[in-house]
Coordinates of C-alpha atoms in Angstrom, one line a residue:
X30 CA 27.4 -47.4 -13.3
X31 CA 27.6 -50.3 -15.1
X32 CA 25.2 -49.3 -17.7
X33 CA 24.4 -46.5 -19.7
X34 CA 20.5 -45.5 -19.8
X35 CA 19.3 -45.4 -23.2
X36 CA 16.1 -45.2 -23.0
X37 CA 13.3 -43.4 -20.8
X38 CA 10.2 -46.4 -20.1
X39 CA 7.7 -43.8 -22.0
X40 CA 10.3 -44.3 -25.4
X41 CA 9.7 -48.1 -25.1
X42 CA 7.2 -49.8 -26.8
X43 CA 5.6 -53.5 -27.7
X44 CA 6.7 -52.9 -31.5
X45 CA 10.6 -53.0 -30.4
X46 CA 10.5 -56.8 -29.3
X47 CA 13.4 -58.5 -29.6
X48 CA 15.5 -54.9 -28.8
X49 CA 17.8 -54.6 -26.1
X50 CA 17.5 -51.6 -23.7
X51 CA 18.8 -49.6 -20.4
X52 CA 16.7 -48.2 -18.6
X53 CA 17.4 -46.7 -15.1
X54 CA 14.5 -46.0 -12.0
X55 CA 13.1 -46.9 -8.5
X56 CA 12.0 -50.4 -7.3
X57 CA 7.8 -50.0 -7.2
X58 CA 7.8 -53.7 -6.5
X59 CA 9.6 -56.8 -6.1
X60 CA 8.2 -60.3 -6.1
X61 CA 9.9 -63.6 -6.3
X62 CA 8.2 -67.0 -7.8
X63 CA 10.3 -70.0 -7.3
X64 CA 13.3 -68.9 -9.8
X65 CA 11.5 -66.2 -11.7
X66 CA 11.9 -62.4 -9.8
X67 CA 9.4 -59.9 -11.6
X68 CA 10.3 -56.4 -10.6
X69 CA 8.0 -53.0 -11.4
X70 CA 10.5 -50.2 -12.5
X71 CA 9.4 -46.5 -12.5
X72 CA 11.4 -43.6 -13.3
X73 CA 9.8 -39.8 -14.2
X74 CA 8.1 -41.2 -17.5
X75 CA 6.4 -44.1 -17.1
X76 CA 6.1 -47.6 -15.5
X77 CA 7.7 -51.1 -16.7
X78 CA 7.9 -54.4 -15.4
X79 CA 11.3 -56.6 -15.2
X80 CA 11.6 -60.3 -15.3
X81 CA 15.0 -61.3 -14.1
X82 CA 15.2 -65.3 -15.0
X83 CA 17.0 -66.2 -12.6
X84 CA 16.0 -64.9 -8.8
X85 CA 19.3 -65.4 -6.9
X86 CA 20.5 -62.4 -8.9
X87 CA 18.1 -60.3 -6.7
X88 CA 20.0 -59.5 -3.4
X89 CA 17.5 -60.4 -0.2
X90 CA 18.2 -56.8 1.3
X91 CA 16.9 -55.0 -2.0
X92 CA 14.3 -52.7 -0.8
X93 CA 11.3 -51.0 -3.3
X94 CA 12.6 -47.0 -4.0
X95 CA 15.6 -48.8 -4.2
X96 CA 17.9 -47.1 -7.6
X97 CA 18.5 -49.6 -10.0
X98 CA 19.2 -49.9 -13.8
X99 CA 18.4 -52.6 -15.9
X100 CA 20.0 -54.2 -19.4
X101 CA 17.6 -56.7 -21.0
X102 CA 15.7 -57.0 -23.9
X103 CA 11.8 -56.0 -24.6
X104 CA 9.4 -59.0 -25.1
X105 CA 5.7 -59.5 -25.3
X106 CA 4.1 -60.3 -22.2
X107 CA 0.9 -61.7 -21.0
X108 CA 0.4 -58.9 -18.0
X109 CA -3.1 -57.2 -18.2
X110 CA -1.0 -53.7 -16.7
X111 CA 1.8 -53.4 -18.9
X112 CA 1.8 -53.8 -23.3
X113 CA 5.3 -55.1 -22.6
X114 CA 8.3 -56.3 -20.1
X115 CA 11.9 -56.4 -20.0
X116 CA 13.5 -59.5 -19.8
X117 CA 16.8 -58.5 -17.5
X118 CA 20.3 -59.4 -19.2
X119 CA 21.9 -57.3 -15.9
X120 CA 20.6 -56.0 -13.0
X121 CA 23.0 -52.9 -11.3
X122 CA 21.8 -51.8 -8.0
X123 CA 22.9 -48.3 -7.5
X124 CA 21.5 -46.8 -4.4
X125 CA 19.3 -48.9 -1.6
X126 CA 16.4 -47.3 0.0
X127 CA 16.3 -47.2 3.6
X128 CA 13.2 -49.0 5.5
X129 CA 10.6 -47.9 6.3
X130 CA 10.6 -44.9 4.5
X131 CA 9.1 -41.8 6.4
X132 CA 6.1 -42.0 3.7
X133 CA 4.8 -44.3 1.2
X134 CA 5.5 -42.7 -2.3
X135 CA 3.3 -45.4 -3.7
X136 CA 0.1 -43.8 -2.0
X137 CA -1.2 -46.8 -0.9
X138 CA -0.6 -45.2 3.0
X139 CA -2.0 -42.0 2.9
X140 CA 0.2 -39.2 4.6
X141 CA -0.7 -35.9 6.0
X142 CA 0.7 -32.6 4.2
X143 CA 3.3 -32.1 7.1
X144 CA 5.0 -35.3 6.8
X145 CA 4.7 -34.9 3.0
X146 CA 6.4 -31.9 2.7
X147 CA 9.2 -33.3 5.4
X148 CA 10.1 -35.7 2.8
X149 CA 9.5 -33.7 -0.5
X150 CA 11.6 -35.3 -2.6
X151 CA 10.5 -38.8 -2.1
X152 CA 6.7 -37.5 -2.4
X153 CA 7.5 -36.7 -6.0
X154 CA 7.8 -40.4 -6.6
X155 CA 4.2 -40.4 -6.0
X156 CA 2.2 -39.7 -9.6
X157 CA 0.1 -37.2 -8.3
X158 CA 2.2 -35.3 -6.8
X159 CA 5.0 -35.3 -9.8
X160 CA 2.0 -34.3 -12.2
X161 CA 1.5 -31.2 -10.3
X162 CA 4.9 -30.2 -10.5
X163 CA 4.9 -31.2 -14.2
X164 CA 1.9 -28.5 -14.4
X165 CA 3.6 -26.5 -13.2
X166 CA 6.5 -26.6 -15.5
X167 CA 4.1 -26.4 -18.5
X168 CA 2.0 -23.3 -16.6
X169 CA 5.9 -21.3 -17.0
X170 CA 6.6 -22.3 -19.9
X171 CA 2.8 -21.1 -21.7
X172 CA 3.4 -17.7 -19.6
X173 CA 6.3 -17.2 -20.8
X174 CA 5.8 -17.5 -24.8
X175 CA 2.4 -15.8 -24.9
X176 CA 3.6 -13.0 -22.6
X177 CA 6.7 -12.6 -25.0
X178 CA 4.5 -13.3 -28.3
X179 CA 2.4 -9.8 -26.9
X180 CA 5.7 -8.5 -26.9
X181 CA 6.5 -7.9 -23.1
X182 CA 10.2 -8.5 -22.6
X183 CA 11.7 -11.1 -19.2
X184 CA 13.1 -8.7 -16.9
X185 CA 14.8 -9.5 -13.2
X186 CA 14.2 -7.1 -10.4
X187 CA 16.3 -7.0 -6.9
X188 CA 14.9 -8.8 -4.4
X189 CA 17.1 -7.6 -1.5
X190 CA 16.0 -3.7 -1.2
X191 CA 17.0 -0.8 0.7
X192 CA 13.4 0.4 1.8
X193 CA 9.9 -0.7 1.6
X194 CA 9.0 -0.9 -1.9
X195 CA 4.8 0.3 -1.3
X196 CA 5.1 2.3 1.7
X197 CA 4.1 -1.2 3.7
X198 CA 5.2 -2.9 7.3
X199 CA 4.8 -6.5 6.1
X200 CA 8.6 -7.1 5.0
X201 CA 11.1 -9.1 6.3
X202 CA 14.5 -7.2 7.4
X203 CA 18.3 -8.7 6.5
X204 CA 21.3 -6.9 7.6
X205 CA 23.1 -5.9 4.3
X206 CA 26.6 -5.4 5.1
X207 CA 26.0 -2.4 7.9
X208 CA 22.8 -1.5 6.5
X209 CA 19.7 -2.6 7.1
X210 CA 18.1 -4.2 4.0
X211 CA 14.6 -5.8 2.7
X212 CA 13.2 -9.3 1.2
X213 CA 10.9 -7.3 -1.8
X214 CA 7.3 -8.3 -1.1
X215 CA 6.9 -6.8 -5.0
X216 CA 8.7 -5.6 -7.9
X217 CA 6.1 -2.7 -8.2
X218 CA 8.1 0.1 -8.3
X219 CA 11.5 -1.5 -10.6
X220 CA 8.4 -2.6 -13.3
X221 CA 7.4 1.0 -13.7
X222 CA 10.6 2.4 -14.1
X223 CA 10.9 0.0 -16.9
X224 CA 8.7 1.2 -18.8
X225 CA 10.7 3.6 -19.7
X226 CA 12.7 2.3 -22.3
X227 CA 11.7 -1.2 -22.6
X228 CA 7.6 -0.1 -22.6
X229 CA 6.4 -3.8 -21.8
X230 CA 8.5 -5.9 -19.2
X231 CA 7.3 -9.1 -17.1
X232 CA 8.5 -11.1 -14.4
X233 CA 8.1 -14.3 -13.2
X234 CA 9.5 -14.7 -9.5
X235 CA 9.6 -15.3 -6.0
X236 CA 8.6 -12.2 -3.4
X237 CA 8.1 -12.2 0.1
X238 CA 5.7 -11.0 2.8
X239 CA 6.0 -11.0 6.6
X240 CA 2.5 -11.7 7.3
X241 CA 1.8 -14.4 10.2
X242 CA -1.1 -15.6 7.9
X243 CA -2.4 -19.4 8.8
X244 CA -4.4 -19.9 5.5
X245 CA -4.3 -22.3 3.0
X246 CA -3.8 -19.7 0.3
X247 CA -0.9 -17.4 1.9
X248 CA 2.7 -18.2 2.0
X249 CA 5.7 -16.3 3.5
X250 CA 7.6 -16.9 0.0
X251 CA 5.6 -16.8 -2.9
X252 CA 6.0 -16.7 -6.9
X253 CA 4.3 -13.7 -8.8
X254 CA 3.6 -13.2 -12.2
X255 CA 3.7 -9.2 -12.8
X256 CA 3.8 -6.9 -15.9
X257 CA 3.6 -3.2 -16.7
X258 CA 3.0 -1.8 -19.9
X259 CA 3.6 1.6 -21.0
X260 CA 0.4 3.4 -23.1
X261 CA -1.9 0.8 -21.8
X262 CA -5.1 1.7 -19.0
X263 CA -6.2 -0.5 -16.5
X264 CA -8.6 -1.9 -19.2
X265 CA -6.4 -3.3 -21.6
X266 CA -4.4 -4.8 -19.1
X267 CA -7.7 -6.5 -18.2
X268 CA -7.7 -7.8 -21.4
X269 CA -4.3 -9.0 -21.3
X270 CA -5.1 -10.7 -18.1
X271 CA -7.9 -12.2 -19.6
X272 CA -6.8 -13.4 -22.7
X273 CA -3.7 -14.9 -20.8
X274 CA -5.4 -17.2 -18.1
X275 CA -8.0 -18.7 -21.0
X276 CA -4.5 -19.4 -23.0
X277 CA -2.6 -21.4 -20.3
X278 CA -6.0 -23.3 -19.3
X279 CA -6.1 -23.8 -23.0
X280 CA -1.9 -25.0 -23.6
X281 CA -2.8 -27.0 -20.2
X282 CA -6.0 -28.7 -21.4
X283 CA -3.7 -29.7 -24.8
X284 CA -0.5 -31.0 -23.4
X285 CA -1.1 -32.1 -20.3
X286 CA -3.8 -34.4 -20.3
X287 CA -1.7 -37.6 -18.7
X288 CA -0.9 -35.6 -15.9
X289 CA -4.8 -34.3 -15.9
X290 CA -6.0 -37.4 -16.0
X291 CA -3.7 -39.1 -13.0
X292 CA -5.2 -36.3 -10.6
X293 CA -8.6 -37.1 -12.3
X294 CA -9.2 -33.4 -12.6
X295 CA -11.4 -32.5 -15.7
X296 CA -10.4 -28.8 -16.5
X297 CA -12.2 -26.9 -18.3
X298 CA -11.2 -23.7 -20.4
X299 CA -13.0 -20.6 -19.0
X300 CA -15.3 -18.5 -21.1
X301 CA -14.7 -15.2 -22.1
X302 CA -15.2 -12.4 -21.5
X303 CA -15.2 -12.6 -17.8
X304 CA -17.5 -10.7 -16.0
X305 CA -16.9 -7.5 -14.7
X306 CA -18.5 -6.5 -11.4
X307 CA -18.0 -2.9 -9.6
X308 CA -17.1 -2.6 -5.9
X309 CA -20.8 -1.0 -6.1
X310 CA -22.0 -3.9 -7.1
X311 CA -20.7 -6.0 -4.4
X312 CA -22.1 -3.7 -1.6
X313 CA -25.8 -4.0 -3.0
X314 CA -25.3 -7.6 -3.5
X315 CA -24.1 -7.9 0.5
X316 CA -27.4 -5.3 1.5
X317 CA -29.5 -8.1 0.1
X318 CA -27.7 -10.5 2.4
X319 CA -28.5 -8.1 5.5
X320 CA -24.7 -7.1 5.5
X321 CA -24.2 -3.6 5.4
X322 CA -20.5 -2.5 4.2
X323 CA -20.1 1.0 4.0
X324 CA -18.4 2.8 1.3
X325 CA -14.8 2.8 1.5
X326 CA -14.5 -0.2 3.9
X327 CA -12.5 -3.5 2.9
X328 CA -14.3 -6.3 1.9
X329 CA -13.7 -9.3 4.1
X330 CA -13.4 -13.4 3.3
X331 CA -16.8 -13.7 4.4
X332 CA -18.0 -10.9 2.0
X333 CA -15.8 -12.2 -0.6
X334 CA -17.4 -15.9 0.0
X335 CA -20.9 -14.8 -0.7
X336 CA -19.9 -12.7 -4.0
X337 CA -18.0 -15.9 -4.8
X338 CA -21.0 -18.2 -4.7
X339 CA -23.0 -15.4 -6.5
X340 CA -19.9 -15.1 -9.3
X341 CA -18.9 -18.6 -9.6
X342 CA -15.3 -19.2 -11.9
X343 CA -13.1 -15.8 -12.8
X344 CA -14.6 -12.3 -13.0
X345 CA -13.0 -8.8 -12.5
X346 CA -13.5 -6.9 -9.3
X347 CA -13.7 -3.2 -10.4
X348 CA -14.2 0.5 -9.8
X349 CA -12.2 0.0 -5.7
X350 CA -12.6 2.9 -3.4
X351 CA -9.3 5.2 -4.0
X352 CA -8.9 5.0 -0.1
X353 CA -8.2 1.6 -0.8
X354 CA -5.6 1.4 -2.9
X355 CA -1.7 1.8 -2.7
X356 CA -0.5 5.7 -3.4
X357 CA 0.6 4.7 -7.4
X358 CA -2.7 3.7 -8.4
X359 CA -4.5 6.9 -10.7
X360 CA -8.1 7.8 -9.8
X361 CA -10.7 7.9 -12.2
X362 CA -11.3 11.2 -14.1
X363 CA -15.0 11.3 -13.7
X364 CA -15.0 10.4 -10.2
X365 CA -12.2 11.1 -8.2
X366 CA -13.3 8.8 -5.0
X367 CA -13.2 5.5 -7.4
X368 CA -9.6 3.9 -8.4
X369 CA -8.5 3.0 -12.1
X370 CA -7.7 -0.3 -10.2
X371 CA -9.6 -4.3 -10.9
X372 CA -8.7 -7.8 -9.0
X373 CA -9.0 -10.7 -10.8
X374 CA -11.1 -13.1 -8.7
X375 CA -12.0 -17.2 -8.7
X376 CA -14.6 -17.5 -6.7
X377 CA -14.0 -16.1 -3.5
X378 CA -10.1 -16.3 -4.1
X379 CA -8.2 -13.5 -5.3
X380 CA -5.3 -14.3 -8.3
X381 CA -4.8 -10.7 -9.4
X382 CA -4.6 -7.1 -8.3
X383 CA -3.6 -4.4 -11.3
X384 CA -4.5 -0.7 -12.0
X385 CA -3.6 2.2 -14.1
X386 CA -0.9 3.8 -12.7
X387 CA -0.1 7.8 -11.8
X388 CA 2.4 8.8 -13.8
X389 CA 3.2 12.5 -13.2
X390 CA 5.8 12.8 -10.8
X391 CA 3.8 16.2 -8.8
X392 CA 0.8 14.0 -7.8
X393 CA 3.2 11.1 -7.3
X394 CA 5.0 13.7 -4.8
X395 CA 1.1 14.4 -3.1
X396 CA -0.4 11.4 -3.1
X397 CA 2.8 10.0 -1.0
X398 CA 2.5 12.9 1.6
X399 CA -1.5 12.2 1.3
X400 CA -0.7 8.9 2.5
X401 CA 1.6 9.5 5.3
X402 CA 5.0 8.6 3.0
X403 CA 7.9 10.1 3.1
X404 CA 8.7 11.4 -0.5
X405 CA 12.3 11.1 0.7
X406 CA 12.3 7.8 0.7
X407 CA 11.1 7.2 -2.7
X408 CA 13.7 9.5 -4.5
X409 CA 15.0 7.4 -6.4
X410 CA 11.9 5.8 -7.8
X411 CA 10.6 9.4 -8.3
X412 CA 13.9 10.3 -10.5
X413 CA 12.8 8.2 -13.1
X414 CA 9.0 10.1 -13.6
X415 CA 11.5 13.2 -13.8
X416 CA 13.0 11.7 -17.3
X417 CA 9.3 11.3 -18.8
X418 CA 7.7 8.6 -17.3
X419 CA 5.1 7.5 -20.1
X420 CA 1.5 6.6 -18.8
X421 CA 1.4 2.6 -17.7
X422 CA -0.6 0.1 -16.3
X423 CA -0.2 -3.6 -14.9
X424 CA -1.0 -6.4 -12.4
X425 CA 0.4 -8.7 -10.8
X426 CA -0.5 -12.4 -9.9
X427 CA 0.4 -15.2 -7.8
X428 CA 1.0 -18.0 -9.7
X429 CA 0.7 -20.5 -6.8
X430 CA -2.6 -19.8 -6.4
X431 CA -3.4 -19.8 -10.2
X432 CA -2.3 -23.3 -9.4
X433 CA -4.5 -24.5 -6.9
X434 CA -7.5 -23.5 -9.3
X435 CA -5.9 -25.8 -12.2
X436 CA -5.1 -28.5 -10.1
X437 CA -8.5 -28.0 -7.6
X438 CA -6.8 -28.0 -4.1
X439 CA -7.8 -25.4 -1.3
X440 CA -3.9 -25.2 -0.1
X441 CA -1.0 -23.7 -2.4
X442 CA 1.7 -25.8 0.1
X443 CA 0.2 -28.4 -2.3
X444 CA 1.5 -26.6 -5.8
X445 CA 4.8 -25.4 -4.2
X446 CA 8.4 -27.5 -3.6
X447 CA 9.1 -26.4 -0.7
X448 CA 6.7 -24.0 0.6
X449 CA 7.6 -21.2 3.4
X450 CA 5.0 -20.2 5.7
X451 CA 5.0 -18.7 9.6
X452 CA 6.0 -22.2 11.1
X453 CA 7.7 -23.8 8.1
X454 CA 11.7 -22.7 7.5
X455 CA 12.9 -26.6 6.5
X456 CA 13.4 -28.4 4.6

């Protein structure tokens, strides 16, 4: 390089005429007027146009997404789009962009989500897109300082295991040097043990679930936000749950309100409390539809879309059949057939599943033989409720979908990088 950047196009402004700068980004545009060549300049922060004085400087072959970097010096100009240009001392071409390109970055041709995601790194040129991903950046961030202000401690789980972590089919299989290994579709079981000594442990990461699911909210790979806290119930992780969405929407709302405003989405902060509604609920609700779901059965998207129109925003599924829940979740004291269990819902979308969880290892032992599991196989997660396994509680929650409420979009592949689902492996 010629140059050396000093400055992003955001840290420029009309007040510094007269100052001489470096700034480095992608050709938008390029237009020549008898001697004058006016170039549009992006890079990840903003937008600035370039006035090279003398046009012969401009190589004929230059394409736009073209690298460049520019020294020149900020002056007034008379452009309605921009409070200021560049007027270019030197011009050093770094990189050319082929032509065509496979899309248009710009957006002015629209592209399907297949040829999008083919090219994913040129699609982040386009503003929308990049203020997605810059959501999401902020999203981590907010989780990660309020879950660690409510002191919860970052933990890291392993995501390569030697049997099915919930008793489940729905896992992809590795061979792990002679052994036959496991992608984790949770980190259920590691999160409990934590809570041993370290009482209140999150983690933010990605999990993985062999399901051949052609949706636009499931995703072979997928990044989950889980915690487990020891001396909690299923209530007060409710809260915490609560109290944590409202917070991002809120850190969201307050510092990203470019990016808001380029995918002209008005977000609003969610009231609390959310409302709680019992699985009971739900099957009177579906009655008065003329659906009749008997007690104990799953409910299905099309009962889930009706209570979603009835329940608008986020409210708490409660009070599930014990039937259907996973073998660690505790029933409830006063009525053995209902769960100690809540999903977290947006509509007819589910973010969150959490519960209270057993914690004496002797109904552990049972519930797993209830439930057709091999105790065997769980040893050594059942070792640790021998050492005095305090009573716990958590959830977990997919972030990507937590995204595609923010943002608005029906399909997470929007909200993820490089998304992995039954027929996508590349790029």
């Amino acid at each position: 390089m010629k140059f050396k950047k000093t400055h992003n196009i955001d840290e420029i402004s009309a007040s510094m005429e007269g100052q001489d700068v470096v700034i480095g980004g992608w050709v938008e545009d390029l237009r020549k007027l008898g001697k004058l060549a006016f170039l549009t300049v992006r890079d990840v922060t903003g937008l600035a146009q370039v006035i090279a004085k003398d046009a012969t400087s401009i190589p004929e072959d230059l394409t736009r997404q073209s690298v460049i970097m520019v020294s020149g010096t900020i002056q007034s100009t008379k452009a309605r789009d921009f409070k200021f240009e560049i007027k270019a001392n030197g011009i050093d071409i770094l990189t050319k962009a082929v032509h065509p390109l496979p899309i248009d970055p710009i957006g002015r041709l629209e592209s399907n989500i297949d040829n999008r995601l083919n090219a994913r790194a040129l699609d982040l040129r386009n503003q929308r897109v990049a203020a997605i991903f810059k959501i999401r950046h902020h999203v981590l961030a907010s989780l990660r300082r309020i879950l660690s202000q409510k002191r919860f401690i970052e933990v890291t789980t392993p995501k390569i295991i030697g049997s099915a972590s919930e008793g489940g089919a729905n896992l992809f299989s590795l061979e792990y040097f002679g052994k036959k290994g496991y992608l984790a579709q949770s980190p259920q079981l590691y999160k409990e043990q934590l809570t041993i000594g370290l009482e209140r442990v999150f983690e933010i990461a990605s999990f993985y679930r062999a399901e051949k699911s052609h949706t636009g909210r499931h995703l072979s790979e997928f990044t989950s936000i889980d915690i487990e806290a020891a001396f909690m119930d299923y209530t007060d992780v409710i809260d915490v749950l609560e109290s944590l969405v409202v917070s991002v929407f809120n850190d969201i709302v307050e510092n990203c309100a470019e990016e808001l405003k380029t995918l002209e989405r008005d977000l609003k902060v969610p009231q609390q409390p959310f409302e709680r509604v019992t699985y009971q609920q739900v099957l009177g609700e579906l009655a008065k539809e003329g659906i009749t779901v008997q007690f104990g059965e799953d409910l299905l998207d099309s009962h889930l879309k009706i209570i979603g129109n009835n329940h608008p925003g986020f409210f708490f599924l409660i009070d599930w059949p014990m039937k259907l829940k996973p073998f660690y979740i505790h029933e409830k004291d006063e009525n053995p057939e209902l769960s100690r269990s809540f999903d977290l819902q947006y509509g007819y979308l589910e973010l969150s599943s959490g519960g209270t969880r057993l914690h004496d290892p002797d109904k552990l032992r049972s519930r797993l033989a209830e439930q057709g599991l091999d105790p065997v196989n769980f040893e050594d997660h059942l070792r640790a409720f021998d050492w005095g396994m305090p009573p716990h509680s958590g959830w977990g929650m997919g972030l990507d979908r937590l995204m595609a409420v923010i943002i608005g979009t029906d399909n997470v592949r929007e909200v993820v990088l490089y998304p992995r689902d039954p027929e996508r492996l590349s790029p």
